[in-house]
GROMACS .gro file of C-alpha atoms in nm:
model
  503
    1MET     CA    1  -2.870  -2.364   1.870
    2PRO     CA    2  -2.854  -2.716   1.717
    3GLU     CA    3  -3.194  -2.902   1.701
    4ILE     CA    4  -3.300  -3.043   2.029
    5VAL     CA    5  -3.277  -3.416   2.064
    6ASP     CA    6  -3.517  -3.590   2.307
    7PRO     CA    7  -3.246  -3.782   2.506
    8CYS     CA    8  -3.523  -4.015   2.635
    9ASP     CA    9  -3.569  -4.169   2.291
   10ILE     CA   10  -3.181  -4.226   2.253
   11ILE     CA   11  -3.120  -4.375   2.602
   12LYS     CA   12  -3.429  -4.596   2.560
   13HIS     CA   13  -3.332  -4.763   2.215
   14CYS     CA   14  -2.957  -4.785   2.276
   15ALA     CA   15  -2.783  -5.006   2.534
   16PRO     CA   16  -2.539  -4.849   2.760
   17GLU     CA   17  -2.255  -4.998   2.633
   18LEU     CA   18  -2.331  -4.851   2.252
   19LEU     CA   19  -2.369  -4.499   2.423
   20ASP     CA   20  -2.053  -4.530   2.581
   21ARG     CA   21  -1.880  -4.644   2.271
   22ALA     CA   22  -2.004  -4.331   2.089
   23GLY     CA   23  -1.872  -4.106   2.377
   24ILE     CA   24  -2.225  -3.995   2.485
   25GLY     CA   25  -2.261  -3.979   2.871
   26THR     CA   26  -2.597  -4.012   3.034
   27TRP     CA   27  -2.731  -3.881   3.358
   28VAL     CA   28  -3.032  -3.861   3.551
   29MET     CA   29  -3.132  -3.602   3.817
   30ASP     CA   30  -3.398  -3.655   4.107
   31PRO     CA   31  -3.552  -3.321   4.168
   32ALA     CA   32  -3.700  -3.412   4.499
   33ARG     CA   33  -3.340  -3.543   4.645
   34ARG     CA   34  -3.141  -3.280   4.424
   35SER     CA   35  -2.875  -3.540   4.327
   36LEU     CA   36  -2.767  -3.668   3.988
   37THR     CA   37  -2.634  -4.006   3.879
   38PHE     CA   38  -2.386  -4.016   3.604
   39SER     CA   39  -2.249  -4.305   3.352
   40LYS     CA   40  -1.910  -4.383   3.329
   41VAL     CA   41  -1.874  -4.161   3.005
   42ALA     CA   42  -2.030  -3.881   3.184
   43LYS     CA   43  -1.795  -3.873   3.465
   44ALA     CA   44  -1.515  -3.883   3.237
   45LEU     CA   45  -1.636  -3.579   3.051
   46LEU     CA   46  -1.667  -3.418   3.405
   47GLY     CA   47  -1.330  -3.481   3.472
   48ALA     CA   48  -1.410  -3.633   3.811
   49THR     CA   49  -1.401  -3.976   3.970
   50LEU     CA   50  -1.781  -4.015   4.105
   51ASP     CA   51  -1.899  -4.278   4.314
   52GLY     CA   52  -2.276  -4.297   4.356
   53ASP     CA   53  -2.507  -3.996   4.340
   54VAL     CA   54  -2.388  -3.647   4.312
   55GLY     CA   55  -2.545  -3.339   4.474
   56TYR     CA   56  -2.692  -3.114   4.250
   57GLU     CA   57  -2.473  -2.819   4.385
   58SER     CA   58  -2.150  -3.044   4.364
   59PHE     CA   59  -2.253  -3.097   3.985
   60LEU     CA   60  -2.290  -2.730   3.947
   61SER     CA   61  -1.933  -2.674   4.091
   62PHE     CA   62  -1.797  -2.867   3.777
   63VAL     CA   63  -1.940  -2.597   3.567
   64ASP     CA   64  -1.742  -2.289   3.469
   65ALA     CA   65  -1.847  -1.991   3.694
   66ARG     CA   66  -1.935  -1.780   3.386
   67ASP     CA   67  -2.175  -2.062   3.272
   68ARG     CA   68  -2.295  -2.158   3.595
   69ALA     CA   69  -2.606  -1.942   3.663
   70GLN     CA   70  -2.727  -1.977   3.310
   71LEU     CA   71  -2.717  -2.359   3.342
   72GLY     CA   72  -2.902  -2.346   3.676
   73ALA     CA   73  -3.161  -2.140   3.532
   74ALA     CA   74  -3.221  -2.363   3.218
   75ILE     CA   75  -3.256  -2.678   3.449
   76GLN     CA   76  -3.503  -2.505   3.679
   77ARG     CA   77  -3.711  -2.393   3.371
   78SER     CA   78  -3.715  -2.754   3.257
   79LEU     CA   79  -3.814  -2.901   3.597
   80ASN     CA   80  -4.093  -2.628   3.634
   81ALA     CA   81  -4.249  -2.585   3.285
   82GLY     CA   82  -4.117  -2.931   3.140
   83VAL     CA   83  -3.951  -2.773   2.816
   84PRO     CA   84  -3.648  -2.962   2.688
   85LEU     CA   85  -3.293  -2.872   2.792
   86ASP     CA   86  -3.027  -2.797   2.526
   87ILE     CA   87  -2.750  -2.579   2.638
   88GLN     CA   88  -2.337  -2.566   2.591
   89CYS     CA   89  -2.126  -2.464   2.880
   90ARG     CA   90  -1.776  -2.501   2.991
   91ILE     CA   91  -1.689  -2.750   3.236
   92HIS     CA   92  -1.378  -2.666   3.459
   93ASN     CA   93  -1.241  -2.911   3.721
   94HIS     CA   94  -0.858  -2.906   3.805
   95GLY     CA   95  -0.757  -2.865   3.448
   96PRO     CA   96  -0.830  -2.678   3.134
   97SER     CA   97  -1.176  -2.610   3.054
   98ARG     CA   98  -1.367  -2.803   2.784
   99ARG     CA   99  -1.685  -2.727   2.625
  100VAL     CA  100  -2.003  -2.973   2.644
  101ARG     CA  101  -2.342  -2.985   2.535
  102ILE     CA  102  -2.628  -3.091   2.786
  103VAL     CA  103  -2.931  -3.222   2.650
  104ALA     CA  104  -3.221  -3.345   2.877
  105SER     CA  105  -3.594  -3.395   2.920
  106LEU     CA  106  -3.836  -3.428   3.193
  107VAL     CA  107  -3.980  -3.799   3.236
  108ASN     CA  108  -4.295  -3.842   3.424
  109GLU     CA  109  -4.331  -4.206   3.428
  110ARG     CA  110  -4.421  -4.194   3.800
  111PRO     CA  111  -4.634  -3.878   3.846
  112ASP     CA  112  -4.513  -3.864   4.212
  113LYS     CA  113  -4.147  -3.885   4.114
  114PRO     CA  114  -4.034  -3.703   3.792
  115ALA     CA  115  -3.694  -3.714   3.671
  116LEU     CA  116  -3.476  -3.501   3.434
  117THR     CA  117  -3.313  -3.747   3.203
  118GLY     CA  118  -3.020  -3.630   2.971
  119MET     CA  119  -2.700  -3.686   2.778
  120LEU     CA  120  -2.351  -3.523   2.819
  121LEU     CA  121  -2.185  -3.480   2.492
  122ASP     CA  122  -1.821  -3.359   2.430
  123ILE     CA  123  -1.808  -3.069   2.172
  124GLU     CA  124  -1.495  -2.927   2.218
  125LYS     CA  125  -1.353  -3.064   1.921
  126ASP     CA  126  -1.634  -2.923   1.713
  127ASN     CA  127  -1.589  -2.581   1.873
  128GLN     CA  128  -1.226  -2.597   1.787
  129ILE     CA  129  -1.312  -2.674   1.427
  130GLU     CA  130  -1.551  -2.399   1.420
  131GLU     CA  131  -1.298  -2.148   1.588
  132SER     CA  132  -1.042  -2.258   1.336
  133GLU     CA  133  -1.301  -2.184   1.047
  134ARG     CA  134  -1.394  -1.852   1.211
  135HIS     CA  135  -1.024  -1.769   1.236
  136LEU     CA  136  -0.977  -1.874   0.887
  137ARG     CA  137  -1.261  -1.639   0.767
  138LEU     CA  138  -1.133  -1.344   0.936
  139ILE     CA  139  -0.808  -1.384   0.782
  140LEU     CA  140  -0.954  -1.416   0.435
  141ASP     CA  141  -1.173  -1.112   0.526
  142THR     CA  142  -0.856  -0.907   0.573
  143ILE     CA  143  -0.673  -0.988   0.251
  144PRO     CA  144  -0.687  -0.733   0.005
  145ASP     CA  145  -0.673  -0.954  -0.276
  146ALA     CA  146  -1.015  -1.100  -0.388
  147MET     CA  147  -1.015  -1.481  -0.342
  148ILE     CA  148  -1.287  -1.682  -0.580
  149VAL     CA  149  -1.309  -2.064  -0.581
  150ILE     CA  150  -1.486  -2.241  -0.890
  151ASP     CA  151  -1.549  -2.616  -0.953
  152GLN     CA  152  -1.455  -2.778  -1.255
  153GLN     CA  153  -1.805  -2.637  -1.422
  154GLY     CA  154  -1.679  -2.288  -1.361
  155ILE     CA  155  -1.937  -2.249  -1.074
  156MET     CA  156  -1.834  -2.017  -0.792
  157GLN     CA  157  -1.815  -2.230  -0.461
  158PHE     CA  158  -1.651  -1.941  -0.253
  159PHE     CA  159  -1.636  -1.557  -0.282
  160SER     CA  160  -1.446  -1.368  -0.045
  161SER     CA  161  -1.506  -1.011   0.130
  162ALA     CA  162  -1.264  -0.871  -0.088
  163ALA     CA  163  -1.428  -1.013  -0.414
  164GLU     CA  164  -1.738  -0.841  -0.273
  165ARG     CA  165  -1.569  -0.507  -0.263
  166GLN     CA  166  -1.409  -0.553  -0.613
  167PHE     CA  167  -1.713  -0.697  -0.811
  168GLY     CA  168  -2.013  -0.547  -0.631
  169TYR     CA  169  -2.170  -0.875  -0.574
  170SER     CA  170  -2.244  -1.028  -0.264
  171ALA     CA  171  -2.130  -1.363  -0.177
  172SER     CA  172  -2.482  -1.486  -0.180
  173GLU     CA  173  -2.538  -1.345  -0.538
  174ALA     CA  174  -2.206  -1.491  -0.675
  175ILE     CA  175  -2.201  -1.843  -0.512
  176GLY     CA  176  -2.380  -2.081  -0.763
  177LYS     CA  177  -2.305  -1.865  -1.057
  178ASN     CA  178  -2.078  -1.929  -1.329
  179VAL     CA  179  -1.768  -1.713  -1.281
  180SER     CA  180  -1.802  -1.589  -1.637
  181VAL     CA  181  -2.024  -1.314  -1.493
  182LEU     CA  182  -1.727  -1.163  -1.375
  183MET     CA  183  -1.593  -1.110  -1.725
  184PRO     CA  184  -1.662  -0.887  -2.004
  185GLU     CA  185  -1.700  -1.017  -2.359
  186PRO     CA  186  -1.546  -1.187  -2.556
  187ASP     CA  187  -1.393  -1.366  -2.241
  188ARG     CA  188  -1.742  -1.443  -2.100
  189THR     CA  189  -1.850  -1.658  -2.386
  190ARG     CA  190  -1.492  -1.810  -2.427
  191HIS     CA  191  -1.466  -1.919  -2.055
  192ASP     CA  192  -1.635  -2.246  -2.049
  193GLY     CA  193  -1.426  -2.342  -2.376
  194TYR     CA  194  -1.114  -2.249  -2.179
  195VAL     CA  195  -1.205  -2.469  -1.876
  196ALA     CA  196  -1.306  -2.762  -2.107
  197ARG     CA  197  -0.984  -2.731  -2.301
  198TYR     CA  198  -0.781  -2.768  -1.992
  199GLN     CA  199  -0.969  -3.087  -1.869
  200ALA     CA  200  -0.919  -3.237  -2.207
  201THR     CA  201  -0.554  -3.151  -2.251
  202GLY     CA  202  -0.412  -3.041  -1.923
  203GLU     CA  203  -0.242  -2.779  -2.094
  204ARG     CA  204  -0.189  -2.497  -1.850
  205ARG     CA  205  -0.229  -2.138  -2.010
  206ILE     CA  206  -0.301  -1.947  -1.685
  207ILE     CA  207  -0.292  -2.197  -1.395
  208GLY     CA  208   0.006  -2.089  -1.209
  209ILE     CA  209   0.112  -1.800  -1.407
  210GLY     CA  210  -0.023  -1.450  -1.304
  211ARG     CA  211  -0.121  -1.207  -1.574
  212VAL     CA  212  -0.329  -0.908  -1.627
  213VAL     CA  213  -0.678  -0.932  -1.746
  214THR     CA  214  -1.003  -0.721  -1.754
  215GLY     CA  215  -1.284  -0.785  -1.495
  216GLN     CA  216  -1.634  -0.666  -1.505
  217ARG     CA  217  -1.821  -0.527  -1.219
  218LYS     CA  218  -2.189  -0.585  -1.123
  219ASP     CA  219  -2.287  -0.241  -1.263
  220GLY     CA  220  -2.104  -0.339  -1.569
  221THR     CA  221  -1.803  -0.119  -1.575
  222THR     CA  222  -1.456  -0.286  -1.625
  223PHE     CA  223  -1.145  -0.271  -1.441
  224PRO     CA  224  -0.774  -0.391  -1.499
  225MET     CA  225  -0.675  -0.680  -1.240
  226HIS     CA  226  -0.379  -0.917  -1.201
  227LEU     CA  227  -0.526  -1.283  -1.179
  228THR     CA  228  -0.371  -1.590  -1.063
  229VAL     CA  229  -0.513  -1.917  -1.064
  230GLY     CA  230  -0.418  -2.226  -0.859
  231GLU     CA  231  -0.564  -2.597  -0.864
  232MET     CA  232  -0.649  -2.806  -0.570
  233SER     CA  233  -0.848  -3.131  -0.498
  234SER     CA  234  -1.117  -3.196  -0.241
  235GLY     CA  235  -1.282  -3.520  -0.234
  236ASP     CA  236  -1.118  -3.608  -0.558
  237GLU     CA  237  -1.311  -3.324  -0.715
  238PRO     CA  238  -1.082  -3.069  -0.875
  239TYR     CA  239  -1.125  -2.689  -0.788
  240PHE     CA  240  -0.957  -2.369  -0.887
  241THR     CA  241  -0.894  -2.082  -0.688
  242GLY     CA  242  -0.838  -1.770  -0.834
  243PHE     CA  243  -0.657  -1.460  -0.666
  244VAL     CA  244  -0.760  -1.125  -0.805
  245ARG     CA  245  -0.590  -0.788  -0.741
  246ASP     CA  246  -0.759  -0.449  -0.858
  247LEU     CA  247  -0.485  -0.265  -1.089
  248THR     CA  248  -0.706   0.027  -1.111
  249GLU     CA  249  -0.522   0.246  -0.846
  250GLN     CA  250  -0.182   0.095  -0.940
  251GLN     CA  251  -0.220   0.196  -1.291
  252GLN     CA  252  -0.365   0.531  -1.240
  253THR     CA  253  -0.061   0.592  -0.997
  254GLN     CA  254   0.182   0.465  -1.295
  255ALA     CA  255  -0.009   0.702  -1.529
  256ARG     CA  256   0.058   0.995  -1.287
  257LEU     CA  257   0.416   0.895  -1.233
  258GLN     CA  258   0.473   0.876  -1.614
  259GLU     CA  259   0.297   1.209  -1.653
  260LEU     CA  260   0.508   1.379  -1.380
  261GLN     CA  261   0.828   1.199  -1.519
  262SER     CA  262   0.727   1.363  -1.868
  263GLU     CA  263   0.677   1.703  -1.709
  264LEU     CA  264   0.993   1.696  -1.511
  265VAL     CA  265   1.198   1.612  -1.836
  266HIS     CA  266   1.018   1.895  -2.024
  267ILE     CA  267   1.097   2.125  -1.747
  268SER     CA  268   1.456   1.995  -1.703
  269ARG     CA  269   1.503   2.056  -2.102
  270LEU     CA  270   1.369   2.405  -2.092
  271SER     CA  271   1.584   2.458  -1.754
  272ALA     CA  272   1.899   2.333  -1.935
  273MET     CA  273   1.826   2.550  -2.255
  274GLY     CA  274   1.773   2.838  -2.030
  275GLU     CA  275   2.122   2.795  -1.851
  276MET     CA  276   2.273   2.747  -2.186
  277ALA     CA  277   2.121   3.047  -2.335
  278SER     CA  278   2.217   3.256  -2.027
  279ALA     CA  279   2.593   3.131  -2.047
  280LEU     CA  280   2.599   3.182  -2.417
  281ALA     CA  281   2.442   3.533  -2.370
  282HIS     CA  282   2.697   3.615  -2.114
  283GLU     CA  283   2.981   3.532  -2.338
  284LEU     CA  284   2.815   3.686  -2.666
  285ASN     CA  285   2.752   4.009  -2.498
  286GLN     CA  286   3.137   4.072  -2.451
  287PRO     CA  287   3.238   4.055  -2.800
  288LEU     CA  288   2.960   4.224  -2.949
  289SER     CA  289   3.020   4.550  -2.713
  290ALA     CA  290   3.380   4.513  -2.844
  291ILE     CA  291   3.238   4.506  -3.190
  292SER     CA  292   3.051   4.827  -3.157
  293ASN     CA  293   3.358   4.994  -2.986
  294TYR     CA  294   3.586   4.882  -3.272
  295MET     CA  295   3.352   5.014  -3.524
  296LYS     CA  296   3.315   5.372  -3.311
  297GLY     CA  297   3.698   5.386  -3.346
  298SER     CA  298   3.701   5.300  -3.705
  299ARG     CA  299   3.446   5.586  -3.786
  300ARG     CA  300   3.692   5.848  -3.589
  301LEU     CA  301   3.999   5.721  -3.813
  302LEU     CA  302   3.783   5.773  -4.117
  303ALA     CA  303   3.667   6.126  -4.034
  304GLU     CA  304   4.035   6.229  -4.079
  305SER     CA  305   4.064   6.052  -4.403
  306SER     CA  306   4.046   6.204  -4.748
  307ASP     CA  307   3.917   5.893  -4.918
  308PRO     CA  308   3.614   5.991  -5.143
  309LYS     CA  309   3.436   5.655  -5.021
  310ALA     CA  310   3.482   5.743  -4.670
  311GLU     CA  311   3.151   5.883  -4.616
  312GLN     CA  312   3.014   5.568  -4.753
  313ILE     CA  313   3.214   5.350  -4.527
  314MET     CA  314   3.141   5.556  -4.232
  315VAL     CA  315   2.747   5.510  -4.291
  316ALA     CA  316   2.813   5.129  -4.335
  317LEU     CA  317   3.026   5.118  -4.008
  318GLU     CA  318   2.748   5.337  -3.815
  319ARG     CA  319   2.486   5.061  -3.936
  320ALA     CA  320   2.693   4.774  -3.826
  321ALA     CA  321   2.735   4.943  -3.483
  322ASP     CA  322   2.375   4.995  -3.451
  323GLN     CA  323   2.311   4.636  -3.530
  324ALA     CA  324   2.584   4.524  -3.271
  325ILE     CA  325   2.392   4.747  -2.992
  326ARG     CA  326   2.060   4.588  -3.120
  327ALA     CA  327   2.191   4.252  -3.075
  328GLY     CA  328   2.358   4.315  -2.733
  329GLN     CA  329   2.010   4.449  -2.607
  330ILE     CA  330   1.862   4.117  -2.767
  331ILE     CA  331   2.105   3.910  -2.534
  332ARG     CA  332   2.024   4.121  -2.236
  333ARG     CA  333   1.670   4.064  -2.269
  334LEU     CA  334   1.706   3.680  -2.336
  335ARG     CA  335   1.930   3.662  -1.993
  336SER     CA  336   1.668   3.856  -1.809
  337PHE     CA  337   1.387   3.610  -1.969
  338VAL     CA  338   1.580   3.301  -1.850
  339ALA     CA  339   1.667   3.433  -1.526
  340ARG     CA  340   1.339   3.317  -1.369
  341ASP     CA  341   1.325   3.579  -1.117
  342GLU     CA  342   0.973   3.463  -1.028
  343THR     CA  343   0.833   3.126  -0.964
  344GLU     CA  344   0.482   2.989  -0.886
  345LYS     CA  345   0.496   2.922  -0.531
  346ARG     CA  346   0.244   2.738  -0.359
  347ILE     CA  347   0.182   2.552  -0.022
  348GLU     CA  348   0.357   2.205  -0.086
  349SER     CA  349   0.372   1.916   0.145
  350LEU     CA  350   0.747   1.838   0.156
  351SER     CA  351   0.679   1.451   0.235
  352LYS     CA  352   0.456   1.442  -0.076
  353LEU     CA  353   0.712   1.619  -0.290
  354MET     CA  354   0.985   1.359  -0.147
  355GLU     CA  355   0.769   1.041  -0.223
  356GLU     CA  356   0.684   1.156  -0.585
  357ALA     CA  357   1.049   1.246  -0.649
  358GLY     CA  358   1.150   0.917  -0.499
  359ALA     CA  359   0.931   0.729  -0.743
  360LEU     CA  360   1.115   0.866  -1.004
  361GLY     CA  361   1.478   0.939  -0.890
  362LEU     CA  362   1.512   0.644  -0.699
  363THR     CA  363   1.397   0.360  -0.956
  364GLY     CA  364   1.655   0.079  -0.942
  365ALA     CA  365   1.781   0.169  -0.582
  366ARG     CA  366   1.642  -0.161  -0.469
  367GLU     CA  367   1.825  -0.367  -0.748
  368GLN     CA  368   2.143  -0.164  -0.655
  369ASP     CA  369   2.087  -0.277  -0.264
  370VAL     CA  370   2.081   0.089  -0.175
  371ARG     CA  371   1.914   0.136   0.180
  372ILE     CA  372   1.678   0.447   0.157
  373ARG     CA  373   1.560   0.654   0.483
  374PHE     CA  374   1.349   0.935   0.499
  375LYS     CA  375   1.378   1.113   0.833
  376LEU     CA  376   1.113   1.375   0.766
  377ASP     CA  377   0.985   1.604   1.064
  378PRO     CA  378   0.625   1.609   1.016
  379LYS     CA  379   0.613   1.947   1.197
  380HIS     CA  380   0.808   2.111   0.917
  381ASP     CA  381   0.632   1.978   0.618
  382ALA     CA  382   0.470   2.282   0.462
  383VAL     CA  383   0.681   2.461   0.236
  384LEU     CA  384   0.629   2.761  -0.021
  385ALA     CA  385   0.743   2.623  -0.358
  386ASP     CA  386   0.691   2.536  -0.720
  387ARG     CA  387   0.615   2.167  -0.697
  388VAL     CA  388   0.766   2.051  -1.036
  389GLN     CA  389   1.083   2.284  -0.986
  390ILE     CA  390   1.162   2.126  -0.641
  391GLN     CA  391   1.074   1.788  -0.756
  392GLN     CA  392   1.340   1.846  -1.058
  393VAL     CA  393   1.594   1.923  -0.788
  394LEU     CA  394   1.536   1.631  -0.567
  395VAL     CA  395   1.516   1.389  -0.854
  396ASN     CA  396   1.847   1.520  -0.978
  397LEU     CA  397   2.007   1.484  -0.633
  398PHE     CA  398   1.859   1.135  -0.582
  399ARG     CA  399   2.002   1.013  -0.933
  400ASN     CA  400   2.331   1.177  -0.845
  401ALA     CA  401   2.335   0.984  -0.516
  402LEU     CA  402   2.276   0.640  -0.677
  403GLU     CA  403   2.543   0.695  -0.918
  404ALA     CA  404   2.793   0.830  -0.662
  405MET     CA  405   2.732   0.473  -0.449
  406ALA     CA  406   2.748   0.259  -0.758
  407ASN     CA  407   3.064   0.127  -0.663
  408SER     CA  408   3.053   0.158  -0.279
  409ALA     CA  409   3.068  -0.132  -0.041
  410THR     CA  410   2.809   0.059   0.177
  411ARG     CA  411   2.497   0.213   0.010
  412GLU     CA  412   2.290   0.418   0.193
  413LEU     CA  413   2.075   0.743   0.097
  414VAL     CA  414   1.927   0.962   0.366
  415ALA     CA  415   1.684   1.261   0.318
  416SER     CA  416   1.611   1.486   0.613
  417ASN     CA  417   1.438   1.809   0.694
  418THR     CA  418   1.506   2.063   0.987
  419ALA     CA  419   1.396   2.414   1.070
  420THR     CA  420   1.627   2.700   1.057
  421ASP     CA  421   1.610   3.026   1.263
  422ASP     CA  422   1.518   3.238   0.938
  423ASP     CA  423   1.168   3.057   0.888
  424MET     CA  424   1.319   2.858   0.640
  425ILE     CA  425   1.338   2.456   0.617
  426GLU     CA  426   1.650   2.312   0.514
  427ILE     CA  427   1.652   1.982   0.311
  428THR     CA  428   1.945   1.730   0.297
  429VAL     CA  429   2.017   1.443   0.085
  430SER     CA  430   2.316   1.255   0.207
  431ASP     CA  431   2.497   0.935   0.051
  432THR     CA  432   2.800   0.716   0.130
  433GLY     CA  433   2.953   0.742  -0.215
  434GLN     CA  434   3.316   0.870  -0.295
  435GLY     CA  435   3.250   1.239  -0.220
  436PHE     CA  436   3.428   1.507  -0.376
  437ASP     CA  437   3.808   1.654  -0.435
  438ALA     CA  438   3.854   2.015  -0.318
  439ASP     CA  439   3.887   2.120  -0.699
  440VAL     CA  440   3.569   1.940  -0.798
  441MET     CA  441   3.363   2.090  -0.464
  442SER     CA  442   3.465   2.452  -0.569
  443ASN     CA  443   3.316   2.398  -0.932
  444LEU     CA  444   3.009   2.167  -0.847
  445PHE     CA  445   2.747   2.441  -0.939
  446GLN     CA  446   2.926   2.595  -1.251
  447PRO     CA  447   2.765   2.551  -1.558
  448PHE     CA  448   2.881   2.280  -1.813
  449PHE     CA  449   3.119   2.155  -1.511
  450THR     CA  450   3.066   1.787  -1.478
  451THR     CA  451   3.255   1.464  -1.326
  452LYS     CA  452   3.036   1.217  -1.573
  453GLU     CA  453   3.155   1.119  -1.915
  454THR     CA  454   2.818   1.172  -2.083
  455GLY     CA  455   2.693   1.447  -1.841
  456MET     CA  456   2.614   1.806  -1.957
  457GLY     CA  457   2.706   1.961  -1.645
  458VAL     CA  458   2.381   2.168  -1.610
  459GLY     CA  459   2.205   1.966  -1.355
  460LEU     CA  460   2.339   2.119  -1.023
  461SER     CA  461   2.379   2.449  -1.190
  462ILE     CA  462   1.999   2.457  -1.276
  463SER     CA  463   1.895   2.311  -0.926
  464ARG     CA  464   2.091   2.605  -0.734
  465THR     CA  465   1.913   2.856  -0.993
  466ILE     CA  466   1.571   2.713  -0.903
  467ILE     CA  467   1.661   2.713  -0.497
  468GLU     CA  468   1.790   3.078  -0.517
  469ALA     CA  469   1.458   3.184  -0.720
  470HIS     CA  470   1.275   3.035  -0.448
  471GLY     CA  471   1.461   3.249  -0.207
  472GLY     CA  472   1.682   2.973  -0.046
  473ARG     CA  473   2.040   2.861  -0.114
  474MET     CA  474   2.224   2.534  -0.203
  475TRP     CA  475   2.542   2.407  -0.112
  476ALA     CA  476   2.736   2.064  -0.056
  477GLU     CA  477   2.983   1.948   0.175
  478ASN     CA  478   3.182   1.589   0.217
  479ASN     CA  479   3.092   1.350   0.474
  480MET     CA  480   3.310   1.163   0.714
  481PRO     CA  481   3.452   0.866   0.625
  482SER     CA  482   3.303   0.885   0.287
  483GLY     CA  483   3.003   1.035   0.079
  484ALA     CA  484   2.862   1.356   0.027
  485THR     CA  485   2.565   1.579   0.164
  486PHE     CA  486   2.361   1.841  -0.050
  487HIS     CA  487   2.167   2.103   0.141
  488PHE     CA  488   1.918   2.333   0.029
  489THR     CA  489   1.665   2.568   0.223
  490LEU     CA  490   1.309   2.662   0.109
  491PRO     CA  491   1.082   2.924   0.288
  492SER     CA  492   0.856   2.751   0.542
  493ALA     CA  493   0.458   2.800   0.510
  494THR     CA  494   0.344   2.967   0.797
  495GLU     CA  495   0.024   2.906   0.978
  496LYS     CA  496  -0.115   3.242   0.798
  497ASP     CA  497  -0.017   3.075   0.470
  498VAL     CA  498  -0.193   2.752   0.540
  499ALA     CA  499  -0.509   2.926   0.672
  500ASN     CA  500  -0.524   3.144   0.365
  501ALA     CA  501  -0.487   2.849   0.120
  502GLY     CA  502  -0.763   2.687   0.296
  503GLN     CA  503  -1.017   2.963   0.242
   0.00000   0.00000   0.00000
């Protein structure tokens, strides 16, 4: 409550016209008659044309019903105990309500006739300003970026709630201190020199230009932050406003994405080598078998020869045949090794897999004006999968979709999931590209088949191998009127799987 002003002193020492000119209404209450007399300004504030005295009940009728009982009790307390009256209430009389301040004191100039003399002050504008300031403060409290205002000496004048959270100082601790306390060395020592140089030269090195710097918390720990500084003037005094964004989480996410990307690239290379080795093994196994058969045939022919060196030749052929058989066994073991019959399956969140794969595979989609929609059913989110391998499949499908839509008028990529009848979850990735011709569609998943000028033709082949190793299947179909959709299935994680994983 504001400091109580004795209205009697003001009324005694100010002429009525001065009070009217200042917008101060005056009033006097006769307790015995329970009537009030109002000045011209007071009548205007009440929003009524009043002639002569006004009854006490009539006066209370001008007061908003929510404040009426409180005001009546305060007036009665002043009359009974002689305590000053100072209260705010809303006046409501055939129009919008307005807030006024009622101040009064009990005057006993005649013991037999005390009177309550007071003033009526319009505080609606003051309340509007306070409300605006409160509203602005609430807005500032919701901004995730810290806001700090300093004067030309670098002394902090404002420290937002986000700044309190980021730096660990309370506003009362920070305000009045040099902003350099929020900086590690050597910036802390150099800061005042930066400000002085700007004031002397006007050269802007950071004002209006955001950059990444290092901040220091109250506990001494440092963190990366993006700082943007703006300049303003208030009362001919320059002030600087800094907006600070904590980049710790962003850099951790970026580092994790880079780590994941490196992991995916490594797995992709291994997978490509495995596919190539498997294909080569298949191709080499047949000629090796043929070589062995030809050598066996040559041994039979030499058995009938009378050449004195025939026996030596037969030994050489026998050893060569043994080596061909040995090479074939090595090739078969290599094919078995790269077949990846077993994968490390865990319960994974499909939406999380999509999110992380999208961060890698959909890079540049916004610049290409591609609309991306993930229509994922949360009821069918848990799958049994090898996280890295399935992300590799998704990244490959996402990148292929973006390339397919490079020249399309409409660019839209949609990823969705649905449950199937065989306890599997079907995932689809659909685009609005050119689709595939019939001859291309039949060879899409063949190793080393590609429609790209620089492609190796192993991406989709590897993807299908991964999905089949998970117990699922993968296929593609054209959309109408254009585009293509790739489908693949993964085992659904049952409630029992989820419960066992949580134990």
